[in-house]
Tab-separated table of C-alpha atoms and ligand atoms in Angstrom:
chain	number	residue	atom	x	y	z
A	14	MET	CA	-7.015	205.474	-66.879
A	15	ILE	CA	-7.233	208.128	-64.189
A	16	LYS	CA	-7.245	211.627	-65.634
A	17	ILE	CA	-4.515	213.781	-64.131
A	18	ALA	CA	-6.864	216.810	-64.070
A	19	ASP	CA	-9.194	214.867	-61.750
A	20	ILE	CA	-6.585	214.032	-59.167
A	21	LEU	CA	-4.445	217.166	-59.180
A	22	PRO	CA	-6.692	219.247	-56.867
A	23	GLY	CA	-6.626	216.454	-54.284
A	24	LEU	CA	-2.849	216.213	-54.492
A	25	LEU	CA	-2.264	219.863	-53.705
A	26	SER	CA	-0.845	220.746	-50.296
A	27	GLU	CA	-2.851	222.900	-47.876
A	28	THR	CA	-0.235	225.634	-48.324
A	29	SER	CA	-0.490	225.683	-52.089
A	30	LYS	CA	-4.257	226.113	-51.787
A	31	THR	CA	-3.717	229.388	-49.956
A	32	LEU	CA	-1.390	230.796	-52.633
A	33	ARG	CA	-2.697	233.646	-54.782
A	34	ARG	CA	-1.218	235.367	-57.810
A	35	SER	CA	0.123	238.840	-57.120
A	36	GLU	CA	-2.612	241.344	-57.959
A	37	ILE	CA	-0.024	243.824	-59.080
A	38	ARG	CA	1.520	241.420	-61.556
A	39	GLU	CA	-1.962	240.783	-62.961
A	40	LEU	CA	-2.657	244.513	-63.070
A	41	LEU	CA	0.576	245.197	-64.854
A	42	LYS	CA	-0.636	243.114	-67.768
A	43	ILE	CA	-3.585	245.499	-68.280
A	44	THR	CA	-1.402	248.533	-67.927
A	45	LYS	CA	0.879	247.368	-70.742
A	46	GLN	CA	-1.870	248.228	-73.259
A	47	PRO	CA	-0.687	250.876	-75.723
A	48	GLY	CA	-1.197	254.469	-74.603
A	49	VAL	CA	-1.752	253.649	-70.920
A	50	ILE	CA	0.201	255.872	-68.539
A	51	SER	CA	1.149	253.507	-65.766
A	52	PHE	CA	1.777	254.586	-62.210
A	53	ALA	CA	1.070	250.992	-61.214
A	54	GLY	CA	4.412	249.183	-61.345
A	55	GLY	CA	7.408	249.512	-59.081
A	56	LEU	CA	9.963	249.301	-61.826
A	57	PRO	CA	13.206	251.239	-61.964
A	58	TYR	CA	13.477	253.456	-65.046
A	59	PRO	CA	15.184	251.230	-67.672
A	60	GLY	CA	16.722	254.218	-69.471
A	61	LEU	CA	19.005	254.478	-66.428
A	62	PHE	CA	20.411	250.964	-66.627
A	63	PRO	CA	24.198	251.264	-67.180
A	64	ILE	CA	24.178	249.066	-70.271
A	65	GLU	CA	27.395	250.363	-71.863
A	66	GLU	CA	29.404	249.956	-68.647
A	67	MET	CA	27.900	246.496	-68.177
A	68	LYS	CA	29.101	245.324	-71.591
A	69	ASP	CA	32.676	245.967	-70.526
A	70	VAL	CA	32.117	244.538	-67.036
A	71	VAL	CA	30.637	241.316	-68.425
A	72	ASN	CA	33.478	240.900	-70.931
A	73	THR	CA	36.082	241.400	-68.216
A	74	VAL	CA	34.377	238.845	-65.963
A	75	LEU	CA	34.233	236.266	-68.750
A	76	ASP	CA	37.830	236.879	-69.866
A	77	ARG	CA	39.287	236.941	-66.390
A	78	GLU	CA	37.271	234.345	-64.500
A	79	GLY	CA	34.739	232.773	-66.863
A	80	GLU	CA	35.298	229.274	-65.521
A	81	HIS	CA	34.628	230.437	-61.991
A	82	ALA	CA	31.727	232.746	-62.827
A	83	LEU	CA	29.856	230.095	-64.821
A	84	GLN	CA	30.301	227.383	-62.178
A	85	TYR	CA	28.151	226.678	-59.064
A	86	GLY	CA	29.215	228.740	-56.059
A	87	PRO	CA	28.946	228.653	-52.269
A	88	THR	CA	25.425	229.074	-50.840
A	89	GLU	CA	26.621	231.950	-48.641
A	90	GLY	CA	27.683	233.923	-51.720
A	91	ASP	CA	30.828	235.188	-53.457
A	92	SER	CA	33.289	236.111	-50.693
A	93	ARG	CA	34.580	239.129	-52.662
A	94	LEU	CA	31.099	240.593	-52.937
A	95	ILE	CA	30.459	239.852	-49.259
A	96	ASP	CA	33.685	241.686	-48.297
A	97	TYR	CA	32.642	244.656	-50.399
A	98	LEU	CA	29.238	244.736	-48.689
A	99	VAL	CA	30.725	244.438	-45.205
A	100	ASN	CA	32.934	247.468	-45.842
A	101	TRP	CA	30.098	249.436	-47.370
A	102	MET	CA	27.697	248.693	-44.531
A	103	ARG	CA	30.362	249.453	-41.914
A	104	GLU	CA	31.289	252.794	-43.474
A	105	ASP	CA	27.844	254.053	-44.408
A	106	GLU	CA	25.765	252.520	-41.677
A	107	ALA	CA	28.278	252.108	-38.858
A	108	ALA	CA	26.896	248.599	-38.664
A	109	GLU	CA	28.959	246.291	-36.473
A	110	ILE	CA	29.080	243.326	-38.785
A	111	ASP	CA	31.547	240.973	-40.402
A	112	GLU	CA	31.478	238.463	-43.274
A	113	GLU	CA	29.588	235.883	-41.227
A	114	ASN	CA	26.606	238.216	-40.838
A	115	ILE	CA	25.908	238.348	-44.582
A	116	LEU	CA	24.086	235.926	-46.846
A	117	ILE	CA	23.750	236.711	-50.553
A	118	VAL	CA	20.222	235.995	-51.794
A	119	SER	CA	18.423	235.941	-55.138
A	120	GLY	CA	16.726	239.309	-54.566
A	121	SER	CA	15.313	240.453	-51.254
A	122	GLN	CA	12.106	238.686	-52.227
A	123	GLN	CA	13.978	235.438	-51.568
A	124	ALA	CA	15.093	236.806	-48.199
A	125	LEU	CA	11.440	237.353	-47.243
A	126	ASP	CA	10.627	233.782	-48.191
A	127	LEU	CA	13.604	232.362	-46.254
A	128	ILE	CA	12.674	234.375	-43.179
A	129	GLY	CA	9.117	233.097	-43.403
A	130	LYS	CA	10.428	229.567	-43.765
A	131	ILE	CA	12.686	229.613	-40.719
A	132	PHE	CA	10.386	231.494	-38.339
A	133	ILE	CA	6.703	230.916	-39.116
A	134	ASN	CA	4.637	227.876	-38.200
A	135	PRO	CA	1.061	227.891	-39.550
A	136	GLY	CA	-1.156	230.217	-37.513
A	137	GLU	CA	1.670	232.017	-35.728
A	138	PRO	CA	1.371	235.797	-35.366
A	139	ILE	CA	3.535	238.406	-37.057
A	140	ILE	CA	3.057	242.179	-37.104
A	141	ILE	CA	2.889	243.883	-40.466
A	142	GLY	CA	2.003	247.385	-41.604
A	143	LEU	CA	-1.338	248.592	-42.906
A	144	PRO	CA	-0.341	249.095	-45.703
A	145	SER	CA	2.552	246.678	-46.421
A	146	TYR	CA	4.641	245.573	-49.404
A	147	LEU	CA	2.530	243.070	-51.297
A	148	GLY	CA	5.418	240.673	-51.959
A	149	ALA	CA	6.000	240.364	-48.208
A	150	LEU	CA	2.331	239.597	-47.628
A	151	GLN	CA	2.539	236.935	-50.326
A	152	ALA	CA	5.720	235.427	-48.898
A	153	PHE	CA	4.483	235.247	-45.308
A	154	LYS	CA	1.056	234.048	-46.378
A	155	GLY	CA	2.804	231.120	-48.033
A	156	PHE	CA	3.777	229.963	-44.527
A	157	ARG	CA	0.256	230.635	-43.248
A	158	ALA	CA	1.252	233.369	-40.805
A	159	LYS	CA	-1.454	235.077	-38.771
A	160	PHE	CA	-1.242	238.741	-39.771
A	161	ILE	CA	-1.681	241.411	-37.135
A	162	GLY	CA	-1.979	244.799	-38.821
A	163	VAL	CA	-0.592	248.039	-37.408
A	164	PRO	CA	-1.302	251.367	-39.150
A	165	VAL	CA	1.552	253.051	-41.009
A	166	GLY	CA	1.238	256.861	-41.010
A	167	LYS	CA	3.405	259.738	-42.133
A	168	GLU	CA	5.969	258.941	-39.396
A	169	GLY	CA	6.044	255.242	-40.190
A	170	MET	CA	4.548	252.348	-38.252
A	171	ASP	CA	2.568	253.258	-35.129
A	172	VAL	CA	4.895	251.843	-32.480
A	173	ASP	CA	2.512	252.602	-29.598
A	174	LYS	CA	0.108	250.179	-31.219
A	175	VAL	CA	2.957	247.667	-31.594
A	176	GLU	CA	3.638	248.002	-27.864
A	177	GLU	CA	-0.010	247.353	-27.038
A	178	ILE	CA	-0.067	244.204	-29.164
A	179	LEU	CA	3.233	242.847	-27.884
A	180	LYS	CA	2.110	243.334	-24.283
A	181	GLU	CA	-1.280	241.798	-24.938
A	182	TYR	CA	0.348	238.704	-26.459
A	183	GLY	CA	2.969	238.642	-23.689
A	184	LYS	CA	0.203	238.462	-21.078
A	185	LYS	CA	-1.235	235.429	-22.859
A	186	GLY	CA	2.228	233.826	-22.792
A	187	GLU	CA	2.473	234.049	-26.591
A	188	ARG	CA	5.205	235.608	-28.653
A	189	ILE	CA	4.881	237.624	-31.849
A	190	LYS	CA	7.386	235.979	-34.190
A	191	PHE	CA	8.563	239.176	-35.834
A	192	ILE	CA	7.642	242.691	-36.889
A	193	TYR	CA	8.027	243.444	-40.595
A	194	VAL	CA	8.885	247.048	-41.482
A	195	VAL	CA	10.130	249.069	-44.453
A	196	PRO	CA	11.446	252.096	-42.527
A	197	ASP	CA	12.903	254.073	-45.458
A	198	PHE	CA	10.501	255.416	-48.121
A	199	GLN	CA	8.119	252.555	-47.565
A	200	ASN	CA	6.623	250.620	-50.404
A	201	PRO	CA	3.755	251.437	-50.824
A	202	ALA	CA	3.255	254.651	-48.808
A	203	GLY	CA	6.587	256.425	-49.442
A	204	VAL	CA	6.883	257.356	-45.754
A	205	THR	CA	9.984	257.177	-43.534
A	206	MET	CA	9.951	255.984	-39.940
A	207	THR	CA	11.257	258.598	-37.504
A	208	LEU	CA	14.329	257.960	-35.370
A	209	LYS	CA	12.205	258.043	-32.224
A	210	ARG	CA	9.944	255.313	-33.563
A	211	ARG	CA	12.901	253.182	-34.703
A	212	GLU	CA	14.440	253.437	-31.238
A	213	LYS	CA	11.193	252.536	-29.553
A	214	LEU	CA	10.644	249.607	-31.919
A	215	LEU	CA	14.043	248.178	-31.076
A	216	ASP	CA	13.552	248.719	-27.331
A	217	LEU	CA	10.215	246.930	-27.554
A	218	CYS	CA	11.855	244.010	-29.318
A	219	TYR	CA	14.500	243.747	-26.574
A	220	GLU	CA	11.902	244.070	-23.832
A	221	GLN	CA	9.243	241.769	-25.228
A	222	GLY	CA	11.505	239.277	-26.998
A	223	THR	CA	10.611	239.555	-30.655
A	224	ILE	CA	12.696	240.360	-33.723
A	225	VAL	CA	12.433	243.027	-36.374
A	226	VAL	CA	12.657	242.291	-40.105
A	227	GLU	CA	13.818	245.509	-41.729
A	228	ASP	CA	13.330	245.512	-45.500
A	229	SER	CA	15.401	248.250	-47.062
A	230	PRO	CA	15.455	248.305	-50.867
A	231	TYR	CA	15.073	252.087	-51.230
A	232	ARG	CA	17.331	253.456	-48.501
A	233	GLU	CA	20.055	254.737	-50.830
A	234	LEU	CA	17.497	256.583	-52.978
A	235	ARG	CA	17.206	259.636	-50.700
A	236	PHE	CA	16.309	262.923	-52.465
A	237	GLU	CA	16.325	265.275	-49.483
A	238	GLY	CA	16.543	265.471	-45.705
A	239	LYS	CA	18.818	263.698	-43.286
A	240	SER	CA	19.266	259.969	-43.354
A	241	VAL	CA	17.897	258.148	-40.298
A	242	PRO	CA	20.022	255.238	-39.008
A	243	MET	CA	18.883	251.776	-39.960
A	244	VAL	CA	17.268	249.743	-37.202
A	245	GLY	CA	19.813	247.052	-38.070
A	246	ALA	CA	22.723	249.451	-37.546
A	247	MET	CA	21.303	250.706	-34.221
A	248	ASP	CA	20.826	247.154	-32.988
A	249	LYS	CA	23.841	245.852	-31.050
A	250	LYS	CA	22.138	242.715	-29.762
A	251	GLY	CA	21.302	240.782	-32.918
A	252	TYR	CA	17.516	241.398	-32.870
A	253	ALA	CA	17.290	243.018	-36.321
A	254	PHE	CA	17.415	241.265	-39.679
A	255	SER	CA	18.060	243.696	-42.522
A	256	LEU	CA	17.250	243.009	-46.154
A	257	HIS	CA	19.024	244.807	-49.001
A	258	THR	CA	19.049	244.524	-52.762
A	259	PHE	CA	20.720	245.809	-55.919
A	260	SER	CA	17.316	245.840	-57.660
A	261	LYS	CA	16.419	249.493	-57.172
A	262	ILE	CA	19.873	251.055	-56.900
A	263	LEU	CA	21.318	249.251	-59.934
A	264	PHE	CA	18.948	246.877	-61.768
A	265	PRO	CA	16.741	243.940	-60.818
A	266	GLY	CA	17.739	241.668	-63.717
A	267	THR	CA	20.662	239.993	-61.947
A	268	ARG	CA	18.428	239.167	-58.936
A	269	ILE	CA	21.011	239.816	-56.249
A	270	GLY	CA	20.338	241.006	-52.709
A	271	TRP	CA	21.704	240.313	-49.235
A	272	ILE	CA	20.526	239.660	-45.690
A	273	ILE	CA	22.362	240.968	-42.654
A	274	ALA	CA	21.491	238.687	-39.786
A	275	ASN	CA	22.544	237.386	-36.406
A	276	LYS	CA	25.285	234.767	-36.867
A	277	ALA	CA	23.381	232.350	-34.643
A	278	ILE	CA	20.638	232.095	-37.252
A	279	MET	CA	22.798	232.273	-40.380
A	280	ASP	CA	23.131	228.506	-40.578
A	281	LYS	CA	19.349	228.142	-40.646
A	282	LEU	CA	19.062	230.710	-43.436
A	283	VAL	CA	21.728	228.881	-45.450
A	284	MET	CA	19.934	225.566	-44.965
A	285	ALA	CA	16.624	227.156	-45.930
A	286	LYS	CA	18.193	228.532	-49.124
A	287	GLN	CA	20.006	225.389	-50.274
A	288	PRO	CA	16.929	223.430	-51.394
A	289	VAL	CA	15.579	226.501	-53.195
A	290	ASP	CA	18.494	227.360	-55.500
A	291	LEU	CA	21.762	225.946	-54.063
A	292	CYS	CA	23.313	229.376	-54.530
A	293	SER	CA	22.425	232.744	-56.044
A	294	SER	CA	23.797	233.122	-59.569
A	295	PRO	CA	27.621	233.201	-59.334
A	296	PHE	CA	27.709	234.950	-62.715
A	297	SER	CA	25.436	237.749	-61.446
A	298	GLN	CA	27.516	238.092	-58.307
A	299	SER	CA	30.801	238.264	-60.254
A	300	VAL	CA	29.368	240.921	-62.548
A	301	ILE	CA	27.950	243.006	-59.707
A	302	TYR	CA	31.188	242.679	-57.760
A	303	GLU	CA	33.194	243.877	-60.777
A	304	PHE	CA	30.807	246.816	-61.257
A	305	CYS	CA	31.223	247.780	-57.591
A	306	ARG	CA	35.016	247.146	-57.571
A	307	ARG	CA	35.411	249.682	-60.374
A	308	GLY	CA	33.781	252.296	-58.155
A	309	LEU	CA	30.787	252.601	-60.486
A	310	LEU	CA	27.998	251.997	-57.966
A	311	LYS	CA	28.095	255.246	-56.012
A	312	PRO	CA	28.156	257.571	-59.058
A	313	HIS	CA	25.362	255.485	-60.551
A	314	ILE	CA	23.226	255.938	-57.435
A	315	GLU	CA	23.910	259.690	-57.492
A	316	ARG	CA	22.751	259.815	-61.095
A	317	ILE	CA	19.501	257.948	-60.554
A	318	VAL	CA	18.703	259.875	-57.370
A	319	LYS	CA	18.880	263.107	-59.375
A	320	ILE	CA	16.451	261.816	-61.987
A	321	TYR	CA	14.004	260.218	-59.555
A	322	ARG	CA	14.028	263.391	-57.450
A	323	LYS	CA	13.004	265.375	-60.517
A	324	LYS	CA	10.243	262.891	-61.328
A	325	ARG	CA	8.976	263.008	-57.757
A	326	ASP	CA	8.951	266.805	-57.951
A	327	VAL	CA	7.000	266.706	-61.208
A	328	MET	CA	4.439	264.394	-59.602
A	329	LEU	CA	4.105	266.567	-56.489
A	330	GLU	CA	3.751	269.692	-58.635
A	331	ALA	CA	1.094	268.048	-60.795
A	332	LEU	CA	-0.853	266.908	-57.722
A	333	GLU	CA	-0.625	270.402	-56.271
A	334	LYS	CA	-1.712	271.930	-59.607
A	335	TYR	CA	-4.658	269.661	-60.440
A	336	MET	CA	-6.019	267.829	-57.369
A	337	PRO	CA	-8.747	269.559	-55.351
A	338	LYS	CA	-7.171	269.431	-51.878
A	339	GLU	CA	-10.210	271.139	-50.400
A	340	ALA	CA	-12.243	268.053	-51.368
A	341	GLY	CA	-10.275	266.030	-48.839
A	342	ILE	CA	-7.614	264.514	-51.094
A	343	ASP	CA	-4.242	264.102	-49.425
A	344	TRP	CA	-0.896	262.605	-50.433
A	345	THR	CA	2.488	261.821	-48.945
A	346	HIS	CA	5.717	263.727	-49.698
A	347	PRO	CA	8.317	260.969	-50.008
A	348	GLU	CA	11.882	262.011	-49.238
A	349	GLY	CA	13.104	259.217	-51.472
A	350	GLY	CA	12.186	255.885	-53.059
A	351	LEU	CA	9.791	255.226	-55.910
A	352	PHE	CA	6.273	255.740	-54.541
A	353	LEU	CA	3.747	258.215	-53.315
A	354	TRP	CA	0.478	257.415	-51.513
A	355	VAL	CA	-2.838	259.156	-52.089
A	356	THR	CA	-5.764	259.158	-49.650
A	357	LEU	CA	-9.225	260.114	-50.914
A	358	PRO	CA	-12.335	260.849	-48.842
A	359	ALA	CA	-13.557	257.713	-47.035
A	360	HIS	CA	-16.559	257.053	-49.317
A	361	ILE	CA	-14.459	256.734	-52.488
A	362	ASP	CA	-13.458	253.201	-53.496
A	363	THR	CA	-10.319	253.124	-55.652
A	364	GLU	CA	-11.000	249.524	-56.656
A	365	GLU	CA	-14.318	250.600	-58.188
A	366	ILE	CA	-12.719	253.483	-60.036
A	367	PHE	CA	-9.906	251.374	-61.468
A	368	PRO	CA	-11.691	250.112	-64.635
A	369	LYS	CA	-12.635	253.716	-65.459
A	370	ALA	CA	-9.018	254.728	-64.998
A	371	VAL	CA	-7.919	252.085	-67.489
A	372	GLU	CA	-10.557	253.430	-69.926
A	373	LYS	CA	-8.962	256.850	-69.508
A	374	LYS	CA	-5.610	255.171	-70.072
A	375	VAL	CA	-4.066	255.774	-66.691
A	376	ALA	CA	-3.277	253.133	-64.056
A	377	TYR	CA	-2.453	252.953	-60.339
A	378	VAL	CA	-2.581	250.263	-57.690
A	379	MET	CA	-5.578	250.367	-55.372
A	380	GLY	CA	-4.576	250.686	-51.719
A	381	SER	CA	-6.603	247.662	-50.627
A	382	ALA	CA	-4.082	245.413	-52.415
A	383	PHE	CA	-1.530	246.385	-49.749
A	384	HIS	CA	-3.862	245.741	-46.810
A	385	PHE	CA	-4.142	242.071	-45.852
A	386	ASP	CA	-7.621	242.774	-44.438
A	387	ARG	CA	-8.690	244.584	-47.644
A	388	SER	CA	-9.094	247.884	-45.796
A	389	GLY	CA	-7.651	251.106	-47.229
A	390	LYS	CA	-10.326	251.195	-49.963
A	391	ASN	CA	-9.981	254.964	-50.341
A	392	THR	CA	-6.211	254.876	-50.943
A	393	LEU	CA	-3.911	254.234	-53.893
A	394	ARG	CA	-0.222	253.956	-54.739
A	395	LEU	CA	1.477	255.955	-57.459
A	396	ASN	CA	4.902	255.107	-58.865
A	397	PHE	CA	6.970	257.973	-60.256
A	398	SER	CA	10.200	256.258	-61.344
A	399	TYR	CA	8.916	254.567	-64.496
A	400	PRO	CA	6.769	257.141	-66.388
A	401	SER	CA	8.334	260.126	-68.156
A	402	GLU	CA	7.889	263.653	-66.773
A	403	GLU	CA	5.334	264.449	-69.505
A	404	GLN	CA	3.427	261.260	-68.729
A	405	ILE	CA	3.404	262.097	-65.015
A	406	ASP	CA	1.817	265.487	-65.638
A	407	GLU	CA	-0.737	264.129	-68.106
A	408	GLY	CA	-1.497	261.055	-65.961
A	409	ILE	CA	-2.183	263.108	-62.836
A	410	LYS	CA	-4.472	265.350	-64.903
A	411	ARG	CA	-6.449	262.277	-66.041
A	412	LEU	CA	-6.634	260.940	-62.482
A	413	THR	CA	-7.882	264.288	-61.209
A	414	ASP	CA	-10.763	264.270	-63.724
A	415	LEU	CA	-11.646	260.788	-62.584
A	416	PHE	CA	-11.583	261.619	-58.884
A	417	LYS	CA	-13.592	264.792	-59.443
A	418	GLU	CA	-16.250	262.681	-61.197
A	419	ALA	CA	-16.298	260.209	-58.286
A	420	LEU	CA	-16.551	263.016	-55.727
B	26	PLP	C1	9.780	246.548	-49.928
B	26	PLP	C2	10.304	245.601	-50.944
B	26	PLP	N1	10.929	244.487	-50.566
B	26	PLP	C3	11.429	243.616	-51.442
B	26	PLP	C4	11.295	243.817	-52.799
B	26	PLP	C5	11.829	242.787	-53.755
B	26	PLP	O1	13.022	243.195	-54.305
B	26	PLP	P1	14.027	242.233	-55.063
B	26	PLP	O2	14.008	242.641	-56.489
B	26	PLP	O3	15.347	242.466	-54.412
B	26	PLP	O4	13.574	240.823	-54.865
B	26	PLP	C6	10.639	244.967	-53.261
B	26	PLP	C7	10.440	245.193	-54.697
B	26	PLP	O5	9.658	245.977	-55.149
B	26	PLP	C8	10.136	245.874	-52.301
B	26	PLP	O6	9.494	247.007	-52.663
């Protein structure tokens, strides 16, 4: 008899051979060891989940519409939730959209996968940030995209570099399929793209004929400063695809997000989603809709913003207090979101230091994990939403000792 283990490798598709486990998910296993202060994850603080309110919301949903909520639903999503989102986006973002521009997805991670599926043929070029959200790299890699990296600095993605690349490809008669950006409090760097850069990015897309995929899970988590309009809200010509999620502003456990997209492409997104999950959980959507209908979302966001702002402040204060700036260590000052980005002198390799950090019971994610070309060796990402204020102070102290040793 043929052994299944002998034939499986030969049965695998070319795409599946390129798939890799997420380094962060692997890392998180190590950081769960007792006593480790973890700045590695990207998790919302679970103490802020509105569990008591949810008990009542869930009971109401089951009593009122259990038969509907526990049944399959339309692929596009629950029309009540879509209506709520349309009104929200119109009021807050001045986005010119209606119900047909929204598709409910199972987390914005699914949106990234669907976008990859409908746009990327193997080997086709897309522009992504250096650094970029790891889950996006994973999703687009699954469709064998050719990554073209553009540096992301304190003002967001370098749009002059984007212009250069688009023009260079244009001359060759090739088109960049899309540009992936996280303009608000980027994961991983915590930086926000300036209005000027957003405007230029959109103009470039119109001029050179490419689209922008705007991933926006952190936008509502602003601690200070003035909100900058979303690229998707500035776009009046259907070039921007915006991705949103309840994961960071409410909780990730229901796995509900939404895409705002050009109607002309909506059908493709729906068809790409159907074979994956038929529809996003109708129960989750009913529960989230009920939570929002009761007017609980906005006060909840206000509450978590207050707490994350304090945690960010504690992390910035600890960095200021302990880290030797004069030794060439620099970090970003995020105006919102969950992350902060540290840059060490060029000769320091944060991947090499990582095992020592775990010995000292403190964890981060090395910057190279967010660079598809494995550059950014001297950088690292710190999360401030999950650890307590005491842990943040102590963890930064431990990291400082480690970096001083390496220097
Ligand atoms: C930039 C970015 N996009 C997408 C996601 C995935 O979010 P969701 O839970 O909605 O799938 C995350 C989660 O960390 C993220 O940081």
